[in-house]
Tab-separated table of C-alpha atoms (C1' of nucleotides) in Angstrom:
chain	number	residue	atom	x	y	z
A	117	MET	CA	1.038	17.470	58.527
A	118	ASP	CA	-0.995	19.744	56.216
A	119	ASN	CA	0.224	23.388	55.504
A	120	GLN	CA	-2.944	24.991	56.867
A	121	LYS	CA	-2.800	23.010	59.888
A	122	VAL	CA	0.939	24.177	60.529
A	123	LEU	CA	-0.376	27.880	59.990
A	124	ASP	CA	-3.059	27.830	62.310
A	125	LYS	CA	-1.006	26.176	64.782
A	126	PHE	CA	1.837	28.854	64.329
A	127	LYS	CA	-1.178	31.683	64.597
A	128	ARG	CA	-2.549	30.200	67.589
A	129	ILE	CA	0.799	29.957	69.398
A	130	LEU	CA	1.303	33.676	68.360
A	131	LYS	CA	-2.055	34.646	69.898
A	132	SER	CA	-1.517	32.948	73.112
A	133	GLU	CA	1.827	34.421	73.718
A	134	ASN	CA	0.486	38.038	72.932
A	135	LEU	CA	2.671	38.035	69.916
A	136	LYS	CA	1.347	39.608	66.673
A	137	VAL	CA	0.525	37.870	63.583
A	138	THR	CA	2.411	39.700	60.821
A	139	PRO	CA	3.310	38.890	57.142
A	140	GLN	CA	6.917	38.588	57.808
A	141	ARG	CA	6.425	35.844	60.699
A	142	LEU	CA	4.083	33.933	58.205
A	143	SER	CA	6.430	34.128	55.299
A	144	ILE	CA	9.245	32.757	57.257
A	145	LEU	CA	7.232	29.971	58.882
A	146	LYS	CA	6.440	28.627	55.515
A	147	GLU	CA	9.806	29.037	54.242
A	148	ALA	CA	11.702	27.607	57.465
A	149	VAL	CA	9.102	24.446	57.438
A	150	MET	CA	10.062	23.308	54.127
A	151	PRO	CA	11.868	20.177	53.890
A	152	LYS	CA	15.055	21.656	52.659
A	153	GLY	CA	17.911	20.216	54.658
A	154	HIS	CA	19.998	21.969	57.208
A	155	ARG	CA	20.130	25.276	56.403
A	156	ASP	CA	21.801	28.615	57.803
A	157	ILE	CA	20.453	32.003	58.199
A	158	GLU	CA	22.124	32.980	54.838
A	159	GLN	CA	20.604	30.145	52.760
A	160	ILE	CA	17.197	30.870	54.465
A	161	MET	CA	17.319	34.294	53.770
A	162	HIS	CA	18.547	33.247	50.274
A	163	ASP	CA	15.530	31.179	49.777
A	164	LEU	CA	13.155	33.909	51.004
A	165	ILE	CA	14.583	36.475	48.481
A	166	ASP	CA	14.320	33.871	45.646
A	167	SER	CA	10.524	33.827	46.713
A	168	GLY	CA	10.233	37.511	46.337
A	169	ILE	CA	10.162	37.890	50.224
A	170	LYS	CA	12.365	40.659	51.934
A	171	VAL	CA	12.758	40.396	55.707
A	172	SER	CA	15.559	41.855	57.813
A	173	ARG	CA	18.231	39.441	59.290
A	174	ALA	CA	17.097	40.453	62.433
A	175	THR	CA	13.566	39.431	61.973
A	176	LEU	CA	14.689	36.181	60.667
A	177	TYR	CA	16.811	35.643	63.777
A	178	ARG	CA	14.050	36.467	66.036
A	179	THR	CA	11.328	34.671	64.199
A	180	LEU	CA	13.386	31.489	63.822
A	181	ASP	CA	13.748	31.595	67.496
A	182	ILE	CA	10.167	31.526	68.044
A	183	LEU	CA	10.041	28.675	65.669
A	184	HIS	CA	12.238	26.687	67.478
A	185	THR	CA	10.986	27.342	70.874
A	186	ASN	CA	7.611	26.286	69.616
A	187	GLY	CA	8.914	22.949	67.970
A	188	PHE	CA	8.280	24.025	64.588
A	189	ILE	CA	11.886	23.543	63.656
A	190	ARG	CA	15.344	22.025	64.994
A	191	LYS	CA	18.344	24.065	65.582
A	192	MET	CA	21.810	22.492	64.849
A	193	ASN	CA	25.690	23.164	64.745
A	194	ILE	CA	28.074	21.088	63.212
A	195	GLY	CA	30.920	23.326	64.347
A	196	ASP	CA	31.439	25.037	60.956
A	197	GLY	CA	30.283	28.521	61.797
A	198	ALA	CA	26.485	29.323	61.509
A	199	ASP	CA	23.690	27.559	63.382
A	200	ARG	CA	21.742	25.301	61.075
A	201	TYR	CA	17.857	24.968	61.125
A	202	GLU	CA	15.772	22.126	59.721
A	203	THR	CA	11.911	21.449	59.738
A	204	LYS	CA	10.668	19.351	62.241
A	205	ILE	CA	7.264	18.927	60.683
A	206	ASP	CA	6.632	15.493	59.645
A	207	SER	CA	10.283	14.769	60.585
A	208	PRO	CA	10.891	12.191	63.048
A	209	HIS	CA	13.935	12.213	65.381
A	210	HIS	CA	17.337	11.688	63.866
A	211	ASP	CA	20.925	12.423	64.358
A	212	HIS	CA	23.551	13.290	61.819
A	213	MET	CA	26.508	11.952	59.606
A	214	ILE	CA	28.618	14.623	58.124
A	215	CYS	CA	30.814	13.874	55.317
A	216	ILE	CA	33.960	16.095	56.008
A	217	GLU	CA	35.062	15.907	52.171
A	218	THR	CA	31.697	16.836	50.323
A	219	GLY	CA	29.697	18.504	53.392
A	220	LYS	CA	26.926	16.192	52.896
A	221	ILE	CA	24.865	15.496	55.912
A	222	ILE	CA	23.173	12.048	56.132
A	223	GLU	CA	20.373	11.711	58.681
A	224	PHE	CA	20.490	8.298	60.797
A	225	THR	CA	18.645	6.661	63.584
A	226	SER	CA	19.152	3.751	65.697
A	227	ASP	CA	16.909	2.546	68.534
A	228	LYS	CA	19.805	0.565	70.211
A	229	ILE	CA	21.853	3.759	70.588
A	230	GLU	CA	18.834	5.611	71.777
A	231	SER	CA	18.026	2.998	74.543
A	232	ILE	CA	22.005	2.636	75.693
A	233	GLN	CA	21.894	6.433	76.161
A	234	GLU	CA	18.746	6.421	78.283
A	235	LYS	CA	20.298	3.632	80.419
A	236	ILE	CA	23.545	5.613	80.899
A	237	ALA	CA	21.878	8.539	81.794
A	238	LYS	CA	19.458	6.772	84.222
A	239	ASP	CA	22.211	4.727	85.753
A	240	ASN	CA	23.844	8.187	86.629
A	241	GLY	CA	20.718	9.636	87.983
A	242	TYR	CA	19.959	11.629	85.350
A	243	LYS	CA	17.352	11.729	82.719
A	244	ILE	CA	17.874	13.168	78.862
A	245	VAL	CA	16.459	16.312	77.958
A	246	LYS	CA	18.099	16.540	74.368
A	247	HIS	CA	21.089	14.906	72.644
A	248	ILE	CA	23.727	15.942	69.939
A	249	HIS	CA	25.331	12.858	68.180
A	250	GLN	CA	27.093	13.885	65.078
A	251	LEU	CA	29.593	11.475	63.235
A	252	PHE	CA	32.015	13.082	61.171
A	253	VAL	CA	32.973	10.972	58.322
A	254	LYS	CA	34.476	10.250	55.042
A	255	PRO	CA	34.222	7.890	52.154
A	256	ILE	CA	35.447	4.416	52.286
A	257	ASN	CA	38.696	3.768	49.962
A	258	LYS	CA	39.584	7.338	49.364
B	714	MET	CA	52.586	9.400	80.807
B	715	ASP	CA	55.339	11.336	82.617
B	716	ASN	CA	55.507	15.105	82.443
B	717	GLN	CA	59.121	14.925	81.241
B	718	LYS	CA	57.914	12.701	78.067
B	719	VAL	CA	55.208	14.997	77.356
B	720	LEU	CA	57.484	18.066	77.253
B	721	ASP	CA	59.920	16.111	75.134
B	722	LYS	CA	57.420	15.020	72.579
B	723	PHE	CA	56.177	18.731	72.569
B	724	LYS	CA	59.785	20.096	71.798
B	725	ARG	CA	60.426	17.408	69.221
B	726	ILE	CA	57.086	18.337	67.520
B	727	LEU	CA	57.979	22.147	67.446
B	728	LYS	CA	61.245	21.604	66.286
B	729	SER	CA	60.082	19.177	63.438
B	730	GLU	CA	57.868	22.253	62.328
B	731	ASN	CA	60.311	24.934	62.512
B	732	LEU	CA	58.552	26.309	65.601
B	733	LYS	CA	60.620	27.692	68.351
B	734	VAL	CA	60.532	26.527	71.855
B	735	THR	CA	59.519	29.236	73.865
B	736	PRO	CA	58.595	29.834	77.489
B	737	GLN	CA	55.040	30.788	76.851
B	738	ARG	CA	54.512	27.658	74.978
B	739	LEU	CA	56.057	25.155	77.494
B	740	SER	CA	54.132	27.063	80.245
B	741	ILE	CA	50.867	26.464	78.146
B	742	LEU	CA	51.646	23.081	77.367
B	743	LYS	CA	52.030	22.261	81.010
B	744	GLU	CA	48.964	23.853	82.176
B	745	ALA	CA	46.774	22.720	79.395
B	746	VAL	CA	47.849	19.376	79.750
B	747	MET	CA	46.567	18.850	83.353
B	748	PRO	CA	43.511	17.111	84.095
B	749	LYS	CA	41.503	19.993	85.048
B	750	GLY	CA	38.311	19.071	83.316
B	751	HIS	CA	36.833	20.888	80.604
B	752	ARG	CA	38.127	24.239	80.549
B	753	ASP	CA	37.244	27.410	78.408
B	754	ILE	CA	40.096	30.222	77.342
B	755	GLU	CA	39.272	32.111	80.224
B	756	GLN	CA	39.354	29.614	82.990
B	757	ILE	CA	42.894	28.131	81.367
B	758	MET	CA	44.040	31.995	81.426
B	759	HIS	CA	42.988	32.173	85.036
B	760	ASP	CA	44.808	29.231	86.067
B	761	LEU	CA	47.894	30.358	84.376
B	762	ILE	CA	47.871	33.646	86.344
B	763	ASP	CA	47.305	32.007	89.486
B	764	SER	CA	50.608	29.977	88.499
B	765	GLY	CA	52.255	33.314	88.112
B	766	ILE	CA	52.369	33.089	84.240
B	767	LYS	CA	51.041	35.789	82.194
B	768	VAL	CA	50.675	35.187	78.408
B	769	SER	CA	48.586	37.182	75.979
B	770	ARG	CA	44.928	35.466	74.853
B	771	ALA	CA	46.412	35.421	71.455
B	772	THR	CA	48.997	33.288	72.167
B	773	LEU	CA	47.009	30.984	74.384
B	774	TYR	CA	44.742	30.503	71.466
B	775	ARG	CA	47.576	29.929	69.025
B	776	THR	CA	49.181	27.622	71.399
B	777	LEU	CA	46.259	25.690	71.971
B	778	ASP	CA	45.352	25.106	68.517
B	779	ILE	CA	48.951	23.555	68.183
B	780	LEU	CA	48.454	21.261	71.025
B	781	HIS	CA	45.211	20.287	69.784
B	782	THR	CA	46.511	19.589	66.250
B	783	ASN	CA	49.226	17.463	67.619
B	784	GLY	CA	47.133	15.405	69.835
B	785	PHE	CA	47.791	16.814	73.396
B	786	ILE	CA	44.363	18.221	73.947
B	787	ARG	CA	40.880	17.801	72.746
B	788	LYS	CA	38.648	20.669	71.899
B	789	MET	CA	34.818	20.681	72.662
B	790	ASN	CA	31.870	22.652	72.927
B	791	ILE	CA	28.582	22.433	74.585
B	792	GLY	CA	27.021	25.014	72.985
B	793	ASP	CA	27.140	27.539	75.653
B	794	GLY	CA	29.811	30.137	73.853
B	795	ALA	CA	33.394	29.414	74.296
B	796	ASP	CA	35.045	26.180	73.133
B	797	ARG	CA	36.563	24.030	75.970
B	798	TYR	CA	39.723	22.156	76.366
B	799	GLU	CA	40.725	19.046	78.116
B	800	THR	CA	43.882	17.189	78.175
B	801	LYS	CA	44.375	14.275	76.144
B	802	ILE	CA	47.310	12.681	77.913
B	803	ASP	CA	46.245	9.537	79.923
B	804	SER	CA	42.811	10.139	79.022
B	805	PRO	CA	41.147	7.535	77.167
B	806	HIS	CA	38.138	8.433	74.495
B	807	HIS	CA	34.717	9.344	76.017
B	808	ASP	CA	31.846	11.205	75.285
B	809	HIS	CA	30.039	13.830	77.650
B	810	MET	CA	26.961	14.118	79.441
B	811	ILE	CA	25.933	17.533	80.550
B	812	CYS	CA	23.556	18.509	83.375
B	813	ILE	CA	21.636	21.649	82.330
B	814	GLU	CA	20.734	22.415	85.961
B	815	THR	CA	24.417	22.464	87.478
B	816	GLY	CA	26.386	22.543	84.625
B	817	LYS	CA	28.337	19.362	85.507
B	818	ILE	CA	29.966	17.365	83.031
B	819	ILE	CA	30.290	13.767	83.360
B	820	GLU	CA	32.144	11.405	80.894
B	821	PHE	CA	30.959	8.233	79.623
B	822	THR	CA	31.910	5.425	77.308
B	823	SER	CA	30.086	2.761	75.506
B	824	ASP	CA	31.470	0.183	73.510
B	825	LYS	CA	28.427	-0.836	72.269
B	826	ILE	CA	27.345	2.762	71.055
B	827	GLU	CA	30.940	2.939	69.385
B	828	SER	CA	30.461	-0.272	67.457
B	829	ILE	CA	26.982	0.721	65.989
B	830	GLN	CA	28.135	4.217	64.892
B	831	GLU	CA	30.802	2.415	63.151
B	832	LYS	CA	28.417	0.035	61.366
B	833	ILE	CA	26.212	2.684	60.470
B	834	ALA	CA	28.926	4.882	58.884
B	835	LYS	CA	30.379	1.682	57.080
B	836	ASP	CA	26.796	0.607	55.861
B	837	ASN	CA	26.693	4.086	54.362
B	838	GLY	CA	30.233	3.717	52.663
B	839	TYR	CA	32.059	5.910	55.349
B	840	LYS	CA	34.381	5.659	57.929
B	841	ILE	CA	34.149	7.826	61.261
B	842	VAL	CA	36.968	10.257	61.287
B	843	LYS	CA	35.573	11.780	64.677
B	844	HIS	CA	32.399	12.039	66.415
B	845	ILE	CA	30.547	14.348	69.022
B	846	HIS	CA	27.948	12.632	71.539
B	847	GLN	CA	26.635	14.753	73.886
B	848	LEU	CA	23.636	14.045	76.445
B	849	PHE	CA	21.870	16.945	77.828
B	850	VAL	CA	20.397	15.834	81.162
B	851	LYS	CA	18.833	16.617	84.123
B	852	PRO	CA	18.611	14.913	87.795
B	853	ILE	CA	15.613	12.302	88.194
B	854	ASN	CA	12.936	13.331	90.588
B	855	LYS	CA	13.368	17.023	90.080
C	978	DG	C1'	71.563	37.566	61.426
C	979	DT	C1'	67.522	35.747	60.279
C	980	DT	C1'	63.321	33.423	61.190
C	981	DT	C1'	59.665	32.813	64.086
C	982	DC	C1'	57.116	34.794	68.490
C	983	DT	C1'	54.521	37.599	71.407
C	984	DG	C1'	51.519	41.253	72.739
C	985	DC	C1'	48.360	44.611	71.576
C	986	DA	C1'	44.770	46.307	69.033
C	987	DA	C1'	42.138	45.895	65.294
C	988	DA	C1'	39.214	43.130	62.549
C	989	DG	C1'	35.905	39.042	61.581
C	990	DC	C1'	32.155	36.538	61.960
C	991	DC	C1'	27.701	35.209	63.827
C	992	DT	C1'	24.154	36.842	66.719
C	993	DT	C1'	21.744	39.780	69.697
C	994	DT	C1'	20.052	44.434	71.043
C	995	DG	C1'	18.526	49.464	71.361
C	996	DC	C1'	15.681	52.534	69.246
C	997	DA	C1'	12.634	55.069	66.130
C	998	DT	C1'	9.057	54.155	62.711
C	999	DA	C1'	5.628	51.117	61.004
C	1000	DT	C1'	1.908	47.929	61.818
C	1001	DC	C1'	-1.391	45.071	64.141
C	1002	DG	C1'	-5.408	44.315	67.199
D	525	DC	C1'	-4.778	54.398	70.031
D	526	DG	C1'	-2.008	51.310	72.681
D	527	DA	C1'	1.048	47.347	72.487
D	528	DT	C1'	4.023	44.768	69.795
D	529	DA	C1'	7.037	44.462	65.144
D	530	DT	C1'	10.288	45.626	61.935
D	531	DG	C1'	14.568	47.140	60.188
D	532	DC	C1'	18.768	49.536	60.889
D	533	DA	C1'	22.916	50.037	62.518
D	534	DA	C1'	25.471	49.504	66.759
D	535	DA	C1'	26.919	46.028	70.267
D	536	DG	C1'	28.382	41.519	71.862
D	537	DG	C1'	31.020	37.546	72.716
D	538	DC	C1'	34.443	34.896	71.007
D	539	DT	C1'	38.303	33.878	67.811
D	540	DT	C1'	41.538	35.139	64.363
D	541	DT	C1'	44.846	38.527	62.239
D	542	DG	C1'	48.203	42.233	60.943
D	543	DC	C1'	52.187	44.272	62.434
D	544	DA	C1'	56.006	46.304	64.812
D	545	DG	C1'	59.262	44.845	68.648
D	546	DA	C1'	61.392	40.918	71.084
D	547	DA	C1'	63.149	36.616	71.409
D	548	DA	C1'	64.813	31.872	69.655
D	549	DC	C1'	68.214	29.557	67.171
DNA sequence: GTTTCTGCAAAGCCTTTGCATATCG
DNA sequence: CGATATGCAAAGGCTTTGCAGAAAC
């Protein structure tokens, strides 16, 4: 999706919720929506500073929450402390494989797993709202 | 597995690691290893108190860590705050389905999912050390 | 007797929140 | 101007940790 479209969509959403269009929110949107992997608040904060943008941690948390709620970014946690955020723009659904030796995060998908999951939920009288599927791995031959 | 066996195994492990056999540790073992679902510290604390046992939160955390490290219990987190603990005694591997309306946690397993996972990891040059698979669901027809 | 524990309270870590001031519309 | 944001610092929620007295071996 084109940057302008994303920006326009964000502004539209802000207005529809009586939220104001501020420079901080626009800067955070632009940064958070970049395909830069699975960053925590600290890393995003740094990347913003590197771009010459200064916002408070509080505003960053608050704005990431708006972005998450409105489907611009995903929020995840691999159990190592802080929440991580990842763009959702032009990024289809996937799950995560985390190397416990290097920390590298690899994305994977499996239609088969997805459909088996659906069936399991359905067989129990439920439908899936969201799911977390993380494989903690280490290199073979080590 | 019989209670006495579990107790003996725990004592053996404590000794082998130069840890002392204390009444607190034994009480916590007995409580934590019961098939009482997926409890957080607060709930376990309460259950201990109901049994007339008083230990500090610090000791509870410390002992649950020993039990987790040595395979007596599992540790999990469904993203709602506190870590949860579940017995591993006589409890085969399973994943979790969490109803977002009632909070109910249902266990499920799928050999197919397990083997697809293994293959995905292997195809990427990794082997799985552990995994987290949680389905957040809600009842059909609501 | 020495080593390890326990309980307490304090500290840590990440995230949220109250409030005064600043900014948007 | 009125309504909402921002930044700061304080507070929150859960977990970990330092330390002095207590218990295990």
